[in-house]
Coordinates of C-alpha atoms in Angstrom, one line a residue:
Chain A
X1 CA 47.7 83.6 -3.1
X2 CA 45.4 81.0 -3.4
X3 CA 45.6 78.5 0.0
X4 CA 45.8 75.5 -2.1
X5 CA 49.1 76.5 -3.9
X6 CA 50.6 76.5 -0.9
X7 CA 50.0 73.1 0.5
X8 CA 48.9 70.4 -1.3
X9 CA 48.7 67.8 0.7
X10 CA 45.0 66.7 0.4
X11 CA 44.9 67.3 -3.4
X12 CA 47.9 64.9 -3.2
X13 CA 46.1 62.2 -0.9
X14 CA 43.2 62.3 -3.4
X15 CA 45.2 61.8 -6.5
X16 CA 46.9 58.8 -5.2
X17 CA 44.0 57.5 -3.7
X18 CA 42.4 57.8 -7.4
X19 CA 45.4 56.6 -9.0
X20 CA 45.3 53.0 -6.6
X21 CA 41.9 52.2 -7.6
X22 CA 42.5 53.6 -11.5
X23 CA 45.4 50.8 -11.1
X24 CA 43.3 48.2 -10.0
X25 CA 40.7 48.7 -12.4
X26 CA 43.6 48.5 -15.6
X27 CA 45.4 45.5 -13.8
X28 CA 41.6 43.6 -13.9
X29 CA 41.2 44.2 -17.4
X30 CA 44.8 43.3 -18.4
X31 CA 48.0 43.4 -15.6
X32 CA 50.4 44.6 -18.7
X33 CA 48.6 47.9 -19.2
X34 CA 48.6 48.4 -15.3
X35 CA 52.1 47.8 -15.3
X36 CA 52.5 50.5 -18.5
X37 CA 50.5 52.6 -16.4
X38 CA 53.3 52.6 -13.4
X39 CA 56.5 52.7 -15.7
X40 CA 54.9 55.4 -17.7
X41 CA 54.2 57.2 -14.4
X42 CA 58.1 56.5 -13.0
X43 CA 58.9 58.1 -15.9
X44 CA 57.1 61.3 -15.9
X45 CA 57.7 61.7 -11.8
X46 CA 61.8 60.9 -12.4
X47 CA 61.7 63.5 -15.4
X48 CA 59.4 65.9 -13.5
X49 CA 61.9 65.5 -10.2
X50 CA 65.0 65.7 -12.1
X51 CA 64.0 68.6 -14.5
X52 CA 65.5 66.6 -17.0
X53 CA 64.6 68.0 -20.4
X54 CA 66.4 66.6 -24.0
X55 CA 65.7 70.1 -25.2
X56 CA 68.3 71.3 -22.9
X57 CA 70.3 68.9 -23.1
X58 CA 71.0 70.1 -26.3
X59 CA 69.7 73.3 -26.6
X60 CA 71.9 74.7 -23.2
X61 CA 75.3 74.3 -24.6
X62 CA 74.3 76.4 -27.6
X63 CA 72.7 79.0 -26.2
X64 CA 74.4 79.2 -22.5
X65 CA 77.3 76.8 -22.9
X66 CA 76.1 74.8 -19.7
X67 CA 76.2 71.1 -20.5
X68 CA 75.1 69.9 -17.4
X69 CA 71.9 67.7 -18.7
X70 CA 74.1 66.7 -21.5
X71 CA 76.4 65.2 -19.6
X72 CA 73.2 63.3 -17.5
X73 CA 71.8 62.4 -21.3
X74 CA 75.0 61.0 -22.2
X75 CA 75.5 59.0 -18.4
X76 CA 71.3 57.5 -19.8
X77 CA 72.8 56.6 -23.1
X78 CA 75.3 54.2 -21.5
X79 CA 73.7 53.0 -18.9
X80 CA 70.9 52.5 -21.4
X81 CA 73.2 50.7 -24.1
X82 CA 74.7 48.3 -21.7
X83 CA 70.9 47.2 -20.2
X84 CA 69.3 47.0 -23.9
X85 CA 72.8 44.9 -24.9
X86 CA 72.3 42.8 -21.5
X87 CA 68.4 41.9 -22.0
X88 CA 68.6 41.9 -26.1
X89 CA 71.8 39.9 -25.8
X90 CA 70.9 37.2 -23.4
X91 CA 66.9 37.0 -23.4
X92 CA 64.7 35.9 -27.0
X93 CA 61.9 38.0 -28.8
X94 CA 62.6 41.5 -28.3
X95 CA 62.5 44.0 -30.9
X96 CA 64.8 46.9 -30.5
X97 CA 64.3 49.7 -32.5
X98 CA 66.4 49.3 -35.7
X99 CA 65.4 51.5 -38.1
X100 CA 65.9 52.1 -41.8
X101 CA 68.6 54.9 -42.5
X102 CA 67.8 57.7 -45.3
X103 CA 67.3 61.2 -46.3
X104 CA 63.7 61.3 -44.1
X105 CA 66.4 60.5 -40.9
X106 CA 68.3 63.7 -41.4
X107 CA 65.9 65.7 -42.5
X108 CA 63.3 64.4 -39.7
X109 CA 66.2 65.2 -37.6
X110 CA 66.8 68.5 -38.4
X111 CA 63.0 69.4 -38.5
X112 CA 62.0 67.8 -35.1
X113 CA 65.1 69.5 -33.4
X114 CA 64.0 73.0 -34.9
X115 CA 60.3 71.9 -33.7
X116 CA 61.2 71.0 -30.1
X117 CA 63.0 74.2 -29.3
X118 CA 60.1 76.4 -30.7
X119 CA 57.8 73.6 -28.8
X120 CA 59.7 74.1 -25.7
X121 CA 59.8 70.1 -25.1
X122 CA 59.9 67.1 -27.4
X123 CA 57.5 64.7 -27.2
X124 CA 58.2 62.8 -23.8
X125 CA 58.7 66.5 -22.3
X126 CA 55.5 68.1 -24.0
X127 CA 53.5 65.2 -21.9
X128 CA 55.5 66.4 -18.8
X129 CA 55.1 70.0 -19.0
X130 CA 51.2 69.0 -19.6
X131 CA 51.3 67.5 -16.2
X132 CA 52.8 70.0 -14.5
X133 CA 50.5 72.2 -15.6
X134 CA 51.8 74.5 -18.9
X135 CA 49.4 75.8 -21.3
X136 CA 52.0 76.6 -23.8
X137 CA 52.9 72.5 -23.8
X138 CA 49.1 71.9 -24.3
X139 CA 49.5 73.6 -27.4
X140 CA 52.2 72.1 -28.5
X141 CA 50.6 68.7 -28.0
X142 CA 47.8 70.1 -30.0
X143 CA 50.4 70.9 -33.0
X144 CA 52.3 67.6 -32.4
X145 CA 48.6 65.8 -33.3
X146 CA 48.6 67.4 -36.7
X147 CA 52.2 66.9 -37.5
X148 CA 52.7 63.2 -36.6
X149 CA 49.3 62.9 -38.7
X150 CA 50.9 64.7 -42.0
X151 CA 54.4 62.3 -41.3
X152 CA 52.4 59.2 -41.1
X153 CA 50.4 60.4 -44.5
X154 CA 54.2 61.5 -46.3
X155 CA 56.4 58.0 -44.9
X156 CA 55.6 56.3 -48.1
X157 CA 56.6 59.6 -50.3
X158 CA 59.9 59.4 -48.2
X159 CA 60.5 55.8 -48.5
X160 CA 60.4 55.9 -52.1
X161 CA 62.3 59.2 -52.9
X162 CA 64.8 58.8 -49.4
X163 CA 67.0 56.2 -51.0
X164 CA 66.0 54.8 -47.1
X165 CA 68.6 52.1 -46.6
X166 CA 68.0 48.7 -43.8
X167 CA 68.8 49.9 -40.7
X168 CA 72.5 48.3 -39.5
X169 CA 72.2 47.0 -36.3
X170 CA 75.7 47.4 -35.3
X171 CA 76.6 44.0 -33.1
X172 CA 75.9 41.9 -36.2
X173 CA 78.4 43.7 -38.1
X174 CA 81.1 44.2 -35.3
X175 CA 79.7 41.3 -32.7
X176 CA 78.9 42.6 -29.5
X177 CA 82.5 43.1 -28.0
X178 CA 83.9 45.6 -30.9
X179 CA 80.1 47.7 -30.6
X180 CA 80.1 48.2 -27.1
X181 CA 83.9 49.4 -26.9
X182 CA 83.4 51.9 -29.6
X183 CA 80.1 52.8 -28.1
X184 CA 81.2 53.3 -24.8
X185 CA 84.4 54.9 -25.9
X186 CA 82.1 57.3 -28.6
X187 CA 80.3 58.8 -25.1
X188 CA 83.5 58.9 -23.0
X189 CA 84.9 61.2 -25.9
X190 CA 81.3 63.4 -25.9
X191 CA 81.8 63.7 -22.6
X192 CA 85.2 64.9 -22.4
X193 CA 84.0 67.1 -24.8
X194 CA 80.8 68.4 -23.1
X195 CA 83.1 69.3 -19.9
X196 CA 85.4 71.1 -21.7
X197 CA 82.6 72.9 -23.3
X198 CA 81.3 74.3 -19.3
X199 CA 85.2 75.0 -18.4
X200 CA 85.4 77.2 -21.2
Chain B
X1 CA 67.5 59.7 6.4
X2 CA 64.5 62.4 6.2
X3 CA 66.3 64.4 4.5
X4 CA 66.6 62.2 1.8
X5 CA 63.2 61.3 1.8
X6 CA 62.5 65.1 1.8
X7 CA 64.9 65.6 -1.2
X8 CA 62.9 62.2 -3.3
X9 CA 59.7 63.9 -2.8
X10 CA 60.1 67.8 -3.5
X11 CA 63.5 67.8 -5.4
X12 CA 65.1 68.5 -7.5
X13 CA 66.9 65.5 -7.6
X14 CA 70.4 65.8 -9.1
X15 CA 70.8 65.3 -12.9
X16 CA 72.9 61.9 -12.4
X17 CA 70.4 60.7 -10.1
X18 CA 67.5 61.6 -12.6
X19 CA 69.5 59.2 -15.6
X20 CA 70.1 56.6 -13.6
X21 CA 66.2 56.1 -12.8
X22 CA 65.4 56.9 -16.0
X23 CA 67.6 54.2 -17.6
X24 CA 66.3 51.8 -15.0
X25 CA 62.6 52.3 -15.7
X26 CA 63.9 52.5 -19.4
X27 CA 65.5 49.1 -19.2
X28 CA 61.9 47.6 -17.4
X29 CA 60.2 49.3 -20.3
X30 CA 61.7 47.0 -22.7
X31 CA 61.6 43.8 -20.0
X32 CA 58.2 43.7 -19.7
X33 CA 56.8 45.2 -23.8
X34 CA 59.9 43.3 -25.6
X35 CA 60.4 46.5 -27.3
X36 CA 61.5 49.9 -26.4
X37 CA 60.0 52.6 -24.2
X38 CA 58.4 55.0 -27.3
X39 CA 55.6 57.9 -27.4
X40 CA 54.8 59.1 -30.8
X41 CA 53.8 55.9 -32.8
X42 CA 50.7 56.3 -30.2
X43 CA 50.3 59.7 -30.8
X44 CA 50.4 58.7 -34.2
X45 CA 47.6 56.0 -33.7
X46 CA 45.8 58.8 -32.1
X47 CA 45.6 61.2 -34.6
X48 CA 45.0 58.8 -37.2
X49 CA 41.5 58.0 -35.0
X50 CA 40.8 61.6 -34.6
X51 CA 41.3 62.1 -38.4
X52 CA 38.8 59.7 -39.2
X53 CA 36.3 61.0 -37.2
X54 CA 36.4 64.4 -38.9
X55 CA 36.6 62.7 -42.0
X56 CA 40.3 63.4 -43.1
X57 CA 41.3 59.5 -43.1
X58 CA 40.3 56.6 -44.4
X59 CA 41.1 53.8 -42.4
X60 CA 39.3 53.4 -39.0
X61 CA 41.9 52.9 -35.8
X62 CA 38.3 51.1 -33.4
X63 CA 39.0 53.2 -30.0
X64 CA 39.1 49.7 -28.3
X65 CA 42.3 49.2 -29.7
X66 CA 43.8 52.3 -28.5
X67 CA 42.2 51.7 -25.2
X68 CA 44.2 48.7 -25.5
X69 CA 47.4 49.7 -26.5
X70 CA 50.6 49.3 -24.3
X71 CA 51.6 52.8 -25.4
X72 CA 48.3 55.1 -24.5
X73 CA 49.2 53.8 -20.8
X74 CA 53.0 54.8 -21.3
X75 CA 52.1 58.1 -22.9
X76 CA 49.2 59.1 -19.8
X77 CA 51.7 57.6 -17.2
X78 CA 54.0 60.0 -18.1
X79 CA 51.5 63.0 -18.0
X80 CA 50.1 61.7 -14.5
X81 CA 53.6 61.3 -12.9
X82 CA 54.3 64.5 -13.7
X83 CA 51.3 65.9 -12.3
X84 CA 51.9 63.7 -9.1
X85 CA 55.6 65.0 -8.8
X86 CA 54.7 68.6 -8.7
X87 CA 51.3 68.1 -6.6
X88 CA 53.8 65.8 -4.1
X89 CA 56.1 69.0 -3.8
X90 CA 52.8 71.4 -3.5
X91 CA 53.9 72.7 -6.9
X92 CA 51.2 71.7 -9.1
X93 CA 49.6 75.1 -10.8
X94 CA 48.0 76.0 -14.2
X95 CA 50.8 77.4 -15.5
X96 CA 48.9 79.9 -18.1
X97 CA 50.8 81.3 -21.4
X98 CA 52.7 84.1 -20.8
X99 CA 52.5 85.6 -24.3
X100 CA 50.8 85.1 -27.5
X101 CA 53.9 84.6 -29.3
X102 CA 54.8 81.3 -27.2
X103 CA 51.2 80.3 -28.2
X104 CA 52.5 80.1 -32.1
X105 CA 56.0 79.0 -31.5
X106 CA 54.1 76.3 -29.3
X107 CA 51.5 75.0 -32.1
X108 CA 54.5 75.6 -35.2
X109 CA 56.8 73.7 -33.0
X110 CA 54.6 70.7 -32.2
X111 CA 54.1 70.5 -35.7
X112 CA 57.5 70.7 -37.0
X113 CA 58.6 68.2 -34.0
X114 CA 55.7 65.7 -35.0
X115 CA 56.3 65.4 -38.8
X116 CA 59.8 65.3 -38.0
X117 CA 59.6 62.3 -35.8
X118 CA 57.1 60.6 -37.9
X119 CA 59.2 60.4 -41.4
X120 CA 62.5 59.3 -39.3
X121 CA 60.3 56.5 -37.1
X122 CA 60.8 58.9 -33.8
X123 CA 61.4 61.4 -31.1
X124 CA 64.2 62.2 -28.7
X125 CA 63.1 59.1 -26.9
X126 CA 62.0 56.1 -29.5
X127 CA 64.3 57.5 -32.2
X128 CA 67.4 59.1 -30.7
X129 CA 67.7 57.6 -26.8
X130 CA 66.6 53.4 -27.7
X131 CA 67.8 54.2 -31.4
X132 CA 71.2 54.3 -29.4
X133 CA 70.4 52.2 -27.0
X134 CA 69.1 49.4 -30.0
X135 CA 72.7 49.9 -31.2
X136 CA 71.5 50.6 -34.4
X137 CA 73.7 53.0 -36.6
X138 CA 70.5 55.1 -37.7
X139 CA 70.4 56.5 -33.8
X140 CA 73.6 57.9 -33.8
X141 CA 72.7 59.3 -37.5
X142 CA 69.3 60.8 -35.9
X143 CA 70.9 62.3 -33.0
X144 CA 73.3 64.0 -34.9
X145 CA 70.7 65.6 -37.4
X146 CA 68.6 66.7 -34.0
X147 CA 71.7 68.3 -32.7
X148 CA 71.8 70.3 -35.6
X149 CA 67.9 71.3 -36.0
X150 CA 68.0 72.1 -32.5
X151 CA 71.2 74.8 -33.3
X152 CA 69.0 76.2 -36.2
X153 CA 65.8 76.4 -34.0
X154 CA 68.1 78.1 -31.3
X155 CA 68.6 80.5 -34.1
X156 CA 65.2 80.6 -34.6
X157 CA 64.6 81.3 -30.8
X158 CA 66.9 84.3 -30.7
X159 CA 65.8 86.0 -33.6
X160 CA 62.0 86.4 -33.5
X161 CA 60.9 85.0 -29.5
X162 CA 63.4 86.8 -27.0

């Protein structure tokens, strides 16, 4: 076995020490990227750390009936919901992603969850497999390229033939009260569900 | 105390634990960009480049721009926070592929998965996570169409890869 597999420790030192001054650098030239630059890596250590994976979270109760990350998915839904609702709601400028509703929502749906089982990761978990190493996610990557290239090039052939519909941003149909109840309450019941699923 | 610290740096850390960070940073993600935590509209600025440098597209993305772009920085954090996690734990290893089959399912999957999220504006986390989280009806719609792609490509799996 190779020495360096089993301890790290310097490769580690080096990394970070790389990764301060690949900071500083980015917080020169603009403080906002730098700032990307840490989120973006929170993220990739707390999925990495976590093995959390939307794959499985889907994927396990179909093909070994655990639901264990789909209960953690649905726990980052709410707690998600309620801080978008509590910096949307109170704060001015922010775009949240509200997007039009038609056919190219289903059948992008139903194409990118075939795609991210045979990828083994969707996008976020392709770039974390990549860090931790996987060929097979380096691949995928490669195929993700082309794909998102071909979608950009078809969007307009969708929009016209998808009978694509505004996107309904739920609080200013129901107010914020009403959307958060039947939110909330629409996770309690998946929940529910998703443990009775395991106890099978 | 230590073994806590222990637990933070190798892991794994429990799945709760895991969504609770991850909404956290999610929420900061849309603090500081006004707008949700996403990763293939960069990819897709990316490819778009790359397509015009071998000719395939006509309209020129400058490199400056993407250099530039809030999302490239998202997208590599996320690749080098994975590779610090696993280095951290003295995991980190080229992880080779184990057969040629996972080498196709890999490159058809990627492109099935990136076409997919381009014509519905979005992956698991743009599209079906801050769709949700956006309270906007076309999340819930997405998710439920993923759900049911992932069944068929479970299908998929069990036939022809294991």
């Amino acid at each position: 076995m190779n020495p360096m597999v089993k301890n790290q420790r310097y490769w580690n030192w080096a990394f970070m020490s790389a990764m301060f001054f690949f900071f500083l650098l980015l917080a020169q030239i603009n403080w906002k990227l730098a700032l990307n630059l840490g989120l973006g890596v929170g993220l990739g250590f707390a999925l990495e750390k976590s093995r959390f994976c939307f794959v499985a979270a889907f994927r396990d109760p179909i093909l070994t009936g655990m639901t264990a990350l789909s209960q953690a998915l649905i726990l980052l839904l709410g707690v998600s919901i309620l801080g978008f609702a509590l910096v949307a709601g109170s704060g001015q400028g922010y775009a949240l992603n509200v997007y039009p509703l038609g056919a190219n929502t289903i059948v992008g749906g139903l194409l990118f969850g075939i795609g991210m089982v045979l990828a083994g990761g969707c996008a976020s978990g392709i770039l974390m497999r990549i860090g931790e190493g996987f060929a097979m996610q380096m691949l995928a990557l490669a195929g993700a390229l082309v794909g998102v290239f071909f979608g950009e090039r078809s969007l307009r052939w969708w929009q016209g033939w998808g009978w694509e519909q505004p996107g309904i941003f739920l609080p200013a149909k129901l107010g914020w009260l009403s959307t958060l109840s039947l939110e909330m309450a629409v996770l309690v019941v998946l929940w529910l569900l998703a443990r009775w699923w395991q106890n099978r | 105390m230590k073994e806590n610290w222990r637990t933070a740096v190798h892991g794994p850390w429990p799945y709760w634990v895991g969504a609770m960070v991850l909404g956290g940073l999610n929420i900061l993600v849309l603090l500081v960009r006004k707008r949700p935590w996403g990763v293939t509209t960069n990819l897709q600025d990316w490819s778009v480049w790359f397509a015009h440098l071998l000719g395939l597209a006509s309209e020129r993305i400058p490199v400056s721009q993407l250099l530039l772009a809030e999302g490239t920085y998202l997208n590599l954090g996320v690749v080098l926070g994975a590779l610090w996690a696993a280095l951290a734990a003295s995991q980190w290893r080229f992880r080779p592929l184990r057969q040629r089959k996972f080498g196709f399912s890999a490159l058809i999957g990627g492109l099935f998965l990136g076409y997919g999220a381009r014509i519905a504006y979005g992956c698991n986390v743009g599209g079906l996570l801050n769709g949700i989280a956006s309270s906007s009806l076309t999340g819930w719609v997405f998710a439920l169409a993923v759900f049911l792609g992932t069944w068929i490509g479970a299908k998929i799996l069990l036939k022809f890869l294991v």
